XYZ file of N, CA and C in Angstrom:
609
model
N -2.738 -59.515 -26.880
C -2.964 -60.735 -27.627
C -4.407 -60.772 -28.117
N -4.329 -61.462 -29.341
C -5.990 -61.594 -29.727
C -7.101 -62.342 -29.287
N -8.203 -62.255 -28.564
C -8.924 -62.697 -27.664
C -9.404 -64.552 -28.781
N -9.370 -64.916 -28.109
C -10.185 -66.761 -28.578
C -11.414 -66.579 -29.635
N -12.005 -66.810 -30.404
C -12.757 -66.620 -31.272
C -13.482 -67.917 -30.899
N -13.382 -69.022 -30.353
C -13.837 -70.370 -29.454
C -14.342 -69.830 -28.258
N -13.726 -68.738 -27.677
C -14.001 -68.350 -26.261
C -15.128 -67.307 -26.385
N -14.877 -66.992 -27.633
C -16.056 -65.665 -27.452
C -17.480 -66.447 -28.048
N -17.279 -67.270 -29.203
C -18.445 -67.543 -29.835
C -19.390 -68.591 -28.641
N -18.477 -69.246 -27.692
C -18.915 -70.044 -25.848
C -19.458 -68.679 -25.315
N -18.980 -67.627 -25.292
C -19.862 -66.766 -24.126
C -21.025 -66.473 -25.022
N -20.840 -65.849 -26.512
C -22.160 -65.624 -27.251
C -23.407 -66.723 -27.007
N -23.029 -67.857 -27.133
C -24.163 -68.467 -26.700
C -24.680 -68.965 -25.489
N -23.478 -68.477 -24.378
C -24.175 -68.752 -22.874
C -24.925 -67.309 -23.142
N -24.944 -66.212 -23.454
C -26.021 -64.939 -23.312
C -27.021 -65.165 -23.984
N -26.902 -65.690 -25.484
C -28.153 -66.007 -26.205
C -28.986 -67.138 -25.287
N -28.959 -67.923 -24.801
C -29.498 -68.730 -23.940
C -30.123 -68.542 -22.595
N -29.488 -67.675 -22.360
C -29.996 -66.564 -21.120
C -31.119 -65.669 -21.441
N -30.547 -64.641 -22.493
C -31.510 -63.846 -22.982
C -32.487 -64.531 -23.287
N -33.066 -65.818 -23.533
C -34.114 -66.196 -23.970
C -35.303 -66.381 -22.978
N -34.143 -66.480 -21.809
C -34.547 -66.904 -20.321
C -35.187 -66.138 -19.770
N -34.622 -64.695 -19.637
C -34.503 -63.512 -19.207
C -35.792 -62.887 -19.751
N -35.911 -62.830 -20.917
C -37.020 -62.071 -21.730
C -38.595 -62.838 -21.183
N -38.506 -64.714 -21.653
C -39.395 -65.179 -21.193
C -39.837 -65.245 -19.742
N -38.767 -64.757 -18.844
C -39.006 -64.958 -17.142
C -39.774 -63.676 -16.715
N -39.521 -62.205 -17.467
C -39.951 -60.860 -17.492
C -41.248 -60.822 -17.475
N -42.410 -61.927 -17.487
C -43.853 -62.391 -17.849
C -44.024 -62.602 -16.458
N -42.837 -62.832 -15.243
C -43.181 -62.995 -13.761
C -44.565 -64.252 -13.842
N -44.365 -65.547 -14.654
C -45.016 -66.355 -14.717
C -45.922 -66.899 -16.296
N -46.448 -67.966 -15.733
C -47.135 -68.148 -16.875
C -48.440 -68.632 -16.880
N -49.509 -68.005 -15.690
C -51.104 -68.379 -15.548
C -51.624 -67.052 -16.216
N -53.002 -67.334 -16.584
C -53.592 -66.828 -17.015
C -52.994 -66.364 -18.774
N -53.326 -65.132 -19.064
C -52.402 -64.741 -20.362
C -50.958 -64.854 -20.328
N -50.478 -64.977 -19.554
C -48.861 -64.801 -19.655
C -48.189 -65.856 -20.628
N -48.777 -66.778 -20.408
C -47.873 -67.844 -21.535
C -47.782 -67.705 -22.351
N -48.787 -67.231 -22.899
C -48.836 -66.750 -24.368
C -47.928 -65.183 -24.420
N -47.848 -64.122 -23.617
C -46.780 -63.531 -23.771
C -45.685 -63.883 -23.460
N -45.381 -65.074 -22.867
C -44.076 -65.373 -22.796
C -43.576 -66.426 -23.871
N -44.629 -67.204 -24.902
C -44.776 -67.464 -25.545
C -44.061 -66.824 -26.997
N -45.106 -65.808 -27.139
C -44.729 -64.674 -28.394
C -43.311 -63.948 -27.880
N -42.679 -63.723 -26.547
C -41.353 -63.052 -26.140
C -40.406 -64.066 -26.594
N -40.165 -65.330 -26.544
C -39.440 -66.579 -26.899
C -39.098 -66.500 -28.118
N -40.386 -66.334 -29.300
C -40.573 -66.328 -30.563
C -39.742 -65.281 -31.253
N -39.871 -63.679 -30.473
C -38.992 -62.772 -30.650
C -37.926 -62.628 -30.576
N -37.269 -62.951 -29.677
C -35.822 -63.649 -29.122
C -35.444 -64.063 -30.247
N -36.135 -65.098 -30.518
C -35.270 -65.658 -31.871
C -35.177 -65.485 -33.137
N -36.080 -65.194 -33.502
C -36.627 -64.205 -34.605
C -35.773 -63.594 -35.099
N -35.165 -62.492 -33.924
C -34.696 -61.176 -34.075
C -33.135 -61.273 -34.135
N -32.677 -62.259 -33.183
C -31.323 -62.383 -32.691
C -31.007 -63.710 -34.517
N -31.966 -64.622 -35.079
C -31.085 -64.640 -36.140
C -30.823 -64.141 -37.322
N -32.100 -62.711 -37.568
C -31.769 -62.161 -38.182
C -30.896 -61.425 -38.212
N -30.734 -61.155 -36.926
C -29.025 -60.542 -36.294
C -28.277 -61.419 -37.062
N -27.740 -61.857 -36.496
C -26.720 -63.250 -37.256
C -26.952 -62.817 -38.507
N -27.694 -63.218 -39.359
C -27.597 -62.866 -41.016
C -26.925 -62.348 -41.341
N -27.596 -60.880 -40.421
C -26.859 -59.999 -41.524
C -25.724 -59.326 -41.098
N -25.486 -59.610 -39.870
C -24.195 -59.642 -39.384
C -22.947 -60.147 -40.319
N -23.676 -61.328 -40.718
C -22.529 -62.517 -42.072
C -22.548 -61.670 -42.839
N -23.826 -60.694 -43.746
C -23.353 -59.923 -44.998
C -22.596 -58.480 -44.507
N -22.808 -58.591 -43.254
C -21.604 -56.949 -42.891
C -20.672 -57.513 -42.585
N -20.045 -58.531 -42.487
C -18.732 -59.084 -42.062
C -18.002 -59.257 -43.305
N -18.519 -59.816 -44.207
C -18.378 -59.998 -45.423
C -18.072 -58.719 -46.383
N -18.895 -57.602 -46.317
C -18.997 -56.626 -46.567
C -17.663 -55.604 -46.127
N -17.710 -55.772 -44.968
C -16.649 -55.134 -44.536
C -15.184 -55.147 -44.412
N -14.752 -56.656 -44.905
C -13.366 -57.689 -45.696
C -13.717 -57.841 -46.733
N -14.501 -56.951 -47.782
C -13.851 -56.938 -49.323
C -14.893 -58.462 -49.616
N -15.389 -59.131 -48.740
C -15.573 -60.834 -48.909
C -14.573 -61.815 -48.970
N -13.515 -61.788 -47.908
C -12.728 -62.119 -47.914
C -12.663 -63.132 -46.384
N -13.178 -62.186 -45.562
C -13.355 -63.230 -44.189
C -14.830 -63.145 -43.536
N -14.758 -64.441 -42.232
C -16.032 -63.983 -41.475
C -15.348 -63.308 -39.613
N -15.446 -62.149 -39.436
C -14.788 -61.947 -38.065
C -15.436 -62.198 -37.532
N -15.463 -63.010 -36.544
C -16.170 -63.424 -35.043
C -16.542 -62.375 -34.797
N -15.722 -61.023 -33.844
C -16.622 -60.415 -33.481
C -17.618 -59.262 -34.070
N -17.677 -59.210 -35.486
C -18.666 -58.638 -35.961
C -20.265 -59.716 -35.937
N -20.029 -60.807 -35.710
C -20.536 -61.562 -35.803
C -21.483 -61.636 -34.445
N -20.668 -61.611 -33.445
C -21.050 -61.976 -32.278
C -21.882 -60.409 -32.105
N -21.019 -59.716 -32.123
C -21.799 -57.895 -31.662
C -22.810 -57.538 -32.120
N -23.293 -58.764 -33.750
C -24.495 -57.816 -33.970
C -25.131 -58.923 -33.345
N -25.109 -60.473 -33.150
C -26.350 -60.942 -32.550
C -26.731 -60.745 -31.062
N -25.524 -59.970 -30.752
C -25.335 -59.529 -29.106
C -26.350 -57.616 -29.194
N -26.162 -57.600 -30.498
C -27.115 -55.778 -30.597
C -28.485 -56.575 -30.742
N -28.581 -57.214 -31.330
C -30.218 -57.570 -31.688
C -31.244 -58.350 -30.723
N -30.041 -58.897 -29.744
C -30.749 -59.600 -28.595
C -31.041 -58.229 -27.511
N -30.231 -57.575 -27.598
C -30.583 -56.196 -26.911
C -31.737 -55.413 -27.402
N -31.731 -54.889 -28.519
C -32.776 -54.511 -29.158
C -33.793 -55.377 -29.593
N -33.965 -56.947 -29.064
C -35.241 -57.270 -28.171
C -35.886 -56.873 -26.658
N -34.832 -56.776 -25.936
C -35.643 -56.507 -24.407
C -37.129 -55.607 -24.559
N -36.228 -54.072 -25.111
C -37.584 -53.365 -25.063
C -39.237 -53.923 -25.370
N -39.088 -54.930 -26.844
C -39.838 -55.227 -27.922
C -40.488 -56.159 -27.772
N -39.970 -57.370 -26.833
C -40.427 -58.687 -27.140
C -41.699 -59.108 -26.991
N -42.598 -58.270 -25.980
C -43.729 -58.661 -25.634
C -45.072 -57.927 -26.727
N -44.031 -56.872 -27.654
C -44.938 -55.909 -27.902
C -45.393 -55.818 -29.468
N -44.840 -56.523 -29.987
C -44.642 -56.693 -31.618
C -44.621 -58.050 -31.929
N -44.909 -58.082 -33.357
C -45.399 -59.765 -34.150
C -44.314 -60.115 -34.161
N -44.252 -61.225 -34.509
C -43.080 -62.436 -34.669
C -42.418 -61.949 -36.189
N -42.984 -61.396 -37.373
C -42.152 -60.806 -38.051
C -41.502 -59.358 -38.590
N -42.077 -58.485 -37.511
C -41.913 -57.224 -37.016
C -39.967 -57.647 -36.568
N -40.088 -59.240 -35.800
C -39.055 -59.122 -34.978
C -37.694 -59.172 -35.904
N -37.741 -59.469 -36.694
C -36.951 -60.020 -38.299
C -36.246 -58.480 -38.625
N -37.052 -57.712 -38.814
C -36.742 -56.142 -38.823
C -36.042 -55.423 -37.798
N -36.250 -56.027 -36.510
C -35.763 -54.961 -35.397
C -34.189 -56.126 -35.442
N -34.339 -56.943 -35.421
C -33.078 -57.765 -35.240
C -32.184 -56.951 -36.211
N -32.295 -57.616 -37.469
C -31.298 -56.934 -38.824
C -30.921 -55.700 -38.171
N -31.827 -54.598 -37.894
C -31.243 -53.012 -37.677
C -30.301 -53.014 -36.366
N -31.224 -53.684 -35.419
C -29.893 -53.372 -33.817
C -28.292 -54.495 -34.707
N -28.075 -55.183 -35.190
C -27.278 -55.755 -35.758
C -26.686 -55.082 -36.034
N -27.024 -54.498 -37.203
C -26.452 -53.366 -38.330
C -26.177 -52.114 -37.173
N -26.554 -51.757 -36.470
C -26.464 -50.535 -35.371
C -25.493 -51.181 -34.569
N -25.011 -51.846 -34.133
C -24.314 -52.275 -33.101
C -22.738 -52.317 -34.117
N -22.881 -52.983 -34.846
C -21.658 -52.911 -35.580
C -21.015 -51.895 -36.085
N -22.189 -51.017 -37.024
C -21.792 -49.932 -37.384
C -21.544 -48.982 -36.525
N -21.939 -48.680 -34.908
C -21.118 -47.852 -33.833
C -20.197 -48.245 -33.393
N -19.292 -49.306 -33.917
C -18.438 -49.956 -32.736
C -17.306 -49.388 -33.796
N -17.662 -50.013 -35.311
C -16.528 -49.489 -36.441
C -16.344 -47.968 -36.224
N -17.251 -46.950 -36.143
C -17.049 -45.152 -35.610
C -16.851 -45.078 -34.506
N -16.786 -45.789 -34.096
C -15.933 -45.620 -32.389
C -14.704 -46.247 -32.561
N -14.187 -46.855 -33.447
C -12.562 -47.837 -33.722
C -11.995 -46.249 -34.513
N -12.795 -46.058 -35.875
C -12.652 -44.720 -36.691
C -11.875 -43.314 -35.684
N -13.004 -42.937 -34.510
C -12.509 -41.669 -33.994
C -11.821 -41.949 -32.602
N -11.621 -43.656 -32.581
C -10.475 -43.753 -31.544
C -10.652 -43.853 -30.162
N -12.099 -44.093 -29.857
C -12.517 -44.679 -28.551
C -12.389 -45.437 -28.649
N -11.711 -45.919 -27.128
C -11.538 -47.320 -26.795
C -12.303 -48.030 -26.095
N -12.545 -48.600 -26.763
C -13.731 -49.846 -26.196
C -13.806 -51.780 -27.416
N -12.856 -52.537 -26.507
C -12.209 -53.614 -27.213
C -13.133 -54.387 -27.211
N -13.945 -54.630 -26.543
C -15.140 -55.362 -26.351
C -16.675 -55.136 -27.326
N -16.397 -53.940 -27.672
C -17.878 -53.212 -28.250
C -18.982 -53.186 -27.616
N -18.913 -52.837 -26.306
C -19.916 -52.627 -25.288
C -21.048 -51.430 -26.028
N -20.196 -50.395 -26.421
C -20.948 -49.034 -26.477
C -22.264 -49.497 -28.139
N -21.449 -49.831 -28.726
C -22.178 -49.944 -29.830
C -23.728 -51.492 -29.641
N -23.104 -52.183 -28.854
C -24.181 -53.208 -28.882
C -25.400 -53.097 -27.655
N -24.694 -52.274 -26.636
C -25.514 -51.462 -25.573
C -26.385 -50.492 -25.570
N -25.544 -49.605 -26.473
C -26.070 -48.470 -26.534
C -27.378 -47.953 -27.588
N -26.240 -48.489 -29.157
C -26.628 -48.795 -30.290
C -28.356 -50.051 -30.473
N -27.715 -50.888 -29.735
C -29.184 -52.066 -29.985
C -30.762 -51.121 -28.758
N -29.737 -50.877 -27.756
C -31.113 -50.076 -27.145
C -31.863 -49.230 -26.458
N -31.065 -48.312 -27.829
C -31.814 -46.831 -28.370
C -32.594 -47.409 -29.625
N -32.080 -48.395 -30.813
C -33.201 -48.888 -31.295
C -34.190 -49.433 -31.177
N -34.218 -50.542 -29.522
C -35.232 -51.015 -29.374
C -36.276 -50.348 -28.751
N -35.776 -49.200 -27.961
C -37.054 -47.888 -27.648
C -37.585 -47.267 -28.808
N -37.339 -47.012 -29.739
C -37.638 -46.425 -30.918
C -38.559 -47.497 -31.275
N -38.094 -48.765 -31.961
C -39.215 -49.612 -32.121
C -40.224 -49.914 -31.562
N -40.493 -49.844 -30.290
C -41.450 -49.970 -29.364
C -42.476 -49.028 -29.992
N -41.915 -47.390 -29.954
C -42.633 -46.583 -30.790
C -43.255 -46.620 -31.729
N -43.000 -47.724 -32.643
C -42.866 -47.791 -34.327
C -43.837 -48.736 -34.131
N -43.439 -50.146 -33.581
C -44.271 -51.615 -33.957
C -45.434 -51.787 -33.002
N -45.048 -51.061 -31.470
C -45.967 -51.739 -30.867
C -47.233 -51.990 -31.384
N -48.023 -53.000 -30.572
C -49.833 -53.637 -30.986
C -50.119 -54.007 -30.041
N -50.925 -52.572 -29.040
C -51.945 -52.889 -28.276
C -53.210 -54.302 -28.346
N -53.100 -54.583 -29.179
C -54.152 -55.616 -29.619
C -53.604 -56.704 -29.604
N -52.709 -57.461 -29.253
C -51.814 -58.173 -28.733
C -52.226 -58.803 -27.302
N -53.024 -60.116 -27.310
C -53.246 -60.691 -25.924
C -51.945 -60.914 -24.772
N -52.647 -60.401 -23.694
C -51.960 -60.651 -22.367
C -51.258 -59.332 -22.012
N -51.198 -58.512 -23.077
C -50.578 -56.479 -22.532
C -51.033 -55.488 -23.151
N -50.992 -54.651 -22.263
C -51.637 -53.477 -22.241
C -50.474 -52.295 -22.654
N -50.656 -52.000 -23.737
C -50.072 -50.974 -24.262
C -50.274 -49.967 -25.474
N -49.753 -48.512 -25.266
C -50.266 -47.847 -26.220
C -49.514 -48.375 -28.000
N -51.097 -48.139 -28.812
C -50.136 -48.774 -30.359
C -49.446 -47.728 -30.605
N -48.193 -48.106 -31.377
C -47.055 -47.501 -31.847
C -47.478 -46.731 -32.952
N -46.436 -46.279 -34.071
C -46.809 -45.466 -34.805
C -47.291 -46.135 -36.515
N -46.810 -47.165 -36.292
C -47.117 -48.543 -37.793
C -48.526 -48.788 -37.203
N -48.697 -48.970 -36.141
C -49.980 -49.471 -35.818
C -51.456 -48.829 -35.677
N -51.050 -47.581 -36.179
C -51.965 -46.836 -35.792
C -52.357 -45.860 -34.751
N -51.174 -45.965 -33.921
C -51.373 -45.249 -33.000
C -50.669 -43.371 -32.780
N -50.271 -43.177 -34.003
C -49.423 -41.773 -34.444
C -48.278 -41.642 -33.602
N -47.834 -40.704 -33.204
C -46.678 -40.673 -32.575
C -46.398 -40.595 -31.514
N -47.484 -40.737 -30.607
C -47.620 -40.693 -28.877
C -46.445 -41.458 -28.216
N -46.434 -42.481 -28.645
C -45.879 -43.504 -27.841
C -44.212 -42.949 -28.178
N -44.299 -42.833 -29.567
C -43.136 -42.428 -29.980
C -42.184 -41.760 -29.173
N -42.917 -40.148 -28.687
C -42.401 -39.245 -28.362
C -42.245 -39.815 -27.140
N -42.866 -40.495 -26.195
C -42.575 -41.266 -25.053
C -41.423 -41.587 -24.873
N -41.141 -42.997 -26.171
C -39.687 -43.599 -26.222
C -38.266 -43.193 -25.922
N -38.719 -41.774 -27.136
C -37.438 -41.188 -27.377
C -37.567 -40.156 -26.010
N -38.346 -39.562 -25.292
C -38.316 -39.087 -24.166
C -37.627 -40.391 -23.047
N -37.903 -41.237 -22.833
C -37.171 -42.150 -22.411
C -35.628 -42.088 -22.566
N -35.187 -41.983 -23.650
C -34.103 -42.195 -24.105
C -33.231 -41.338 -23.896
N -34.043 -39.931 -23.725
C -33.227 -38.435 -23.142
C -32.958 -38.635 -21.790
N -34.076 -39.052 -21.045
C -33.495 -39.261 -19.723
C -32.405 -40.426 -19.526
N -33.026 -41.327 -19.727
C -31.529 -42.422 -19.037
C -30.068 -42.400 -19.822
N -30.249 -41.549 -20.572
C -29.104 -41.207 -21.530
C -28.538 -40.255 -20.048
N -28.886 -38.925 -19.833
C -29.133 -37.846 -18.844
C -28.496 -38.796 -17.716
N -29.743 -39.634 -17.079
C -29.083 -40.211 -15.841
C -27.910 -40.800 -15.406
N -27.957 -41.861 -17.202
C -25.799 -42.573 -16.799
C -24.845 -41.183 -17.008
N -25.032 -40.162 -17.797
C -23.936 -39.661 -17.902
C -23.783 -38.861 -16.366
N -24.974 -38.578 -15.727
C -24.522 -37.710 -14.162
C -24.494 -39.206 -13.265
N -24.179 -40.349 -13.343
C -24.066 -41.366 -12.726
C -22.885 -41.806 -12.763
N -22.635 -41.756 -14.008
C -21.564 -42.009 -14.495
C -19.527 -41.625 -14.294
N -20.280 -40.237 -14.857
C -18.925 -39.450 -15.234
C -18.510 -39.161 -13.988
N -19.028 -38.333 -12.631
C -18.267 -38.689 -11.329
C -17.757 -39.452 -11.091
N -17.776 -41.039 -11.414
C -17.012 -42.358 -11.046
C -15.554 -42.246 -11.892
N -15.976 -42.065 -12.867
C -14.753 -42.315 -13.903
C -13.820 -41.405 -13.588
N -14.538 -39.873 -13.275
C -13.422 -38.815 -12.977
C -12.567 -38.825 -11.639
N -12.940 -39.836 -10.880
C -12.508 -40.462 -9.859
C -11.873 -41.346 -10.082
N -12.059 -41.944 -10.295
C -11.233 -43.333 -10.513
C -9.685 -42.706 -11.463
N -10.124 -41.991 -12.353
C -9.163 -41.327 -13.402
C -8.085 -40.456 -12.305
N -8.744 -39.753 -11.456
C -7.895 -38.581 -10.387
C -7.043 -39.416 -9.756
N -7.557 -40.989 -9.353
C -6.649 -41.916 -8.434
C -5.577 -42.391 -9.205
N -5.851 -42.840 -10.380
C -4.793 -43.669 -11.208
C -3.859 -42.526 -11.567
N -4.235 -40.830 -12.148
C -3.159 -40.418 -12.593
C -2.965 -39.576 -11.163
N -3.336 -39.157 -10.423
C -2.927 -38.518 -9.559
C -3.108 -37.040 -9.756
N -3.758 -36.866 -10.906
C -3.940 -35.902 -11.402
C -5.341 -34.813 -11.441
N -6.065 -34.199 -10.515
C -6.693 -33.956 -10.900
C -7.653 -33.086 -11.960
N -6.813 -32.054 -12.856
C -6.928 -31.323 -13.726
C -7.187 -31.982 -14.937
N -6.350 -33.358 -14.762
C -6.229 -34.084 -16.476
C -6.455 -35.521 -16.051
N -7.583 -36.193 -15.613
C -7.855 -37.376 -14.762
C -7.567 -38.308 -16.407
C-alpha cells in the first residue's frame, strides 16, 4: 500500500526540528564563543534545508513532465540537505549554505531515482539521502570551509584559500567510513540473509 503523504510530511518535520536541535546542541554549550557558533549552525540548518525544499519543488516538477508535486521527492531532498548540513554547519557562511542545500537535495534525489532505475531496493530512500547528502557535505567542508570564522578552529577549504589540503582530507574521510560500513556491514546482512534463506551459498 502507498505510505501517507500526511504521515511522512509529520515525520519530515519532527527531523527538521530535531536537526536544528542536534546541529545547534553539537556546540556542547553556549559560553564563551559558542553561541555564536551555534548561532551561525541554526542559520545553516535553515538556509540549506530550504533551499533543499526549492529545489526539490523544481525536480519534482521536473521529473512529472509538471504535472505533480510527490511528497517524497520532496521530503528526500530536504531530508539530503539537512544531512549535507551536519558536516558544514559550523564551518561556512550563511550563503555558502543556499549552495550546499540545493546540491545534497539534488544528490539525494537523483541517487534514489538510479537506485529505483537499476533496481535496488530501498522504499524509503535511505541510500540516496544518507549517503548521497553526506558524501556531499564532506566534500563541501573541503570546498567552503573559513578558518576565519569566530569560535572554530579549522583548516580553510579550497574557495577559501586554503588549496586542496583539507580537501584531500575529506575525501580521505570518505574512503574510510565508506571502507568501515561495508566490513561492518556486509557480515550482518550475510547473516541475517543465511538465516532467512537457509541458504548459505545464495544468502
Amino acid at each position: 500500500a502507498a505510505s501517507s503523504p500526511a504521515s511522512t510530511l509529520f515525520g519530515l518535520f519532527m527531523l527538521w526540528w530535531g536537526w536544528i536541535g542536534f546541529n545547534c546542541g553539537s556546540t556542547f554549550g553556549i559560553t564563551g564563543n559558542r553561541w555564536i557558533v551555534a548561532t551561525r549552525v541554526a542559520m545553516i540548518t535553515i538556509n540549506a534545508s530550504s533551499a533543499g525544499g526549492a529545489v526539490s519543488l523544481l525536480y519534482t516538477r521536473w521529473m512529472t513532465g509538471g504535472h505533480q508535486v510527490r511528497v517524497h521527492h520532496l521530503v528526500n531532498g530536504i531530508l539530503g540537505a539537512l544531512v549535507s548540513t551536519s558536516p558544514t554547519c559550523a564551518v561556512i557562511h550563511s550563503w555558502q549554505a543556499l549552495i550546499v542545500g540545493a546540491i545534497g537535495a539534488v544528490l539525494a534525489n537523483f541517487t534514489n531515482s538510479l537506485l529505483k532505475r537499476v533496481r535496488v531496493d530501498d522504499p524509503v530512500g535511505a541510500i540516496g539521502v544518507h549517503a548521497g547528502g553526506a558524501i556531499w557535505g564532506y566534500i563541501a567542508v573541503g570546498l567552503f570551509a573559513d578558518g576565519s570564522l569566530p569560535g572554530i578552529k579549522v583548516m580553510d577549504g579550497a574557495f577559501a584559500g586554503g588549496g586542496g589540503k583539507l580537501l584531500c582530507v575529506q575525501l580521505l574521510a570518505i574512503v574510510c567510513i565508506m571502507a568501515w560500513a561495508f566490513v561492518a556491514v556486509a557480515p550482518f546482512f550475510y547473516l541475517v540473509g543465511i538465516i532467512k534463506s537457509k541458504d548459505w551459498k545464495d544468502p
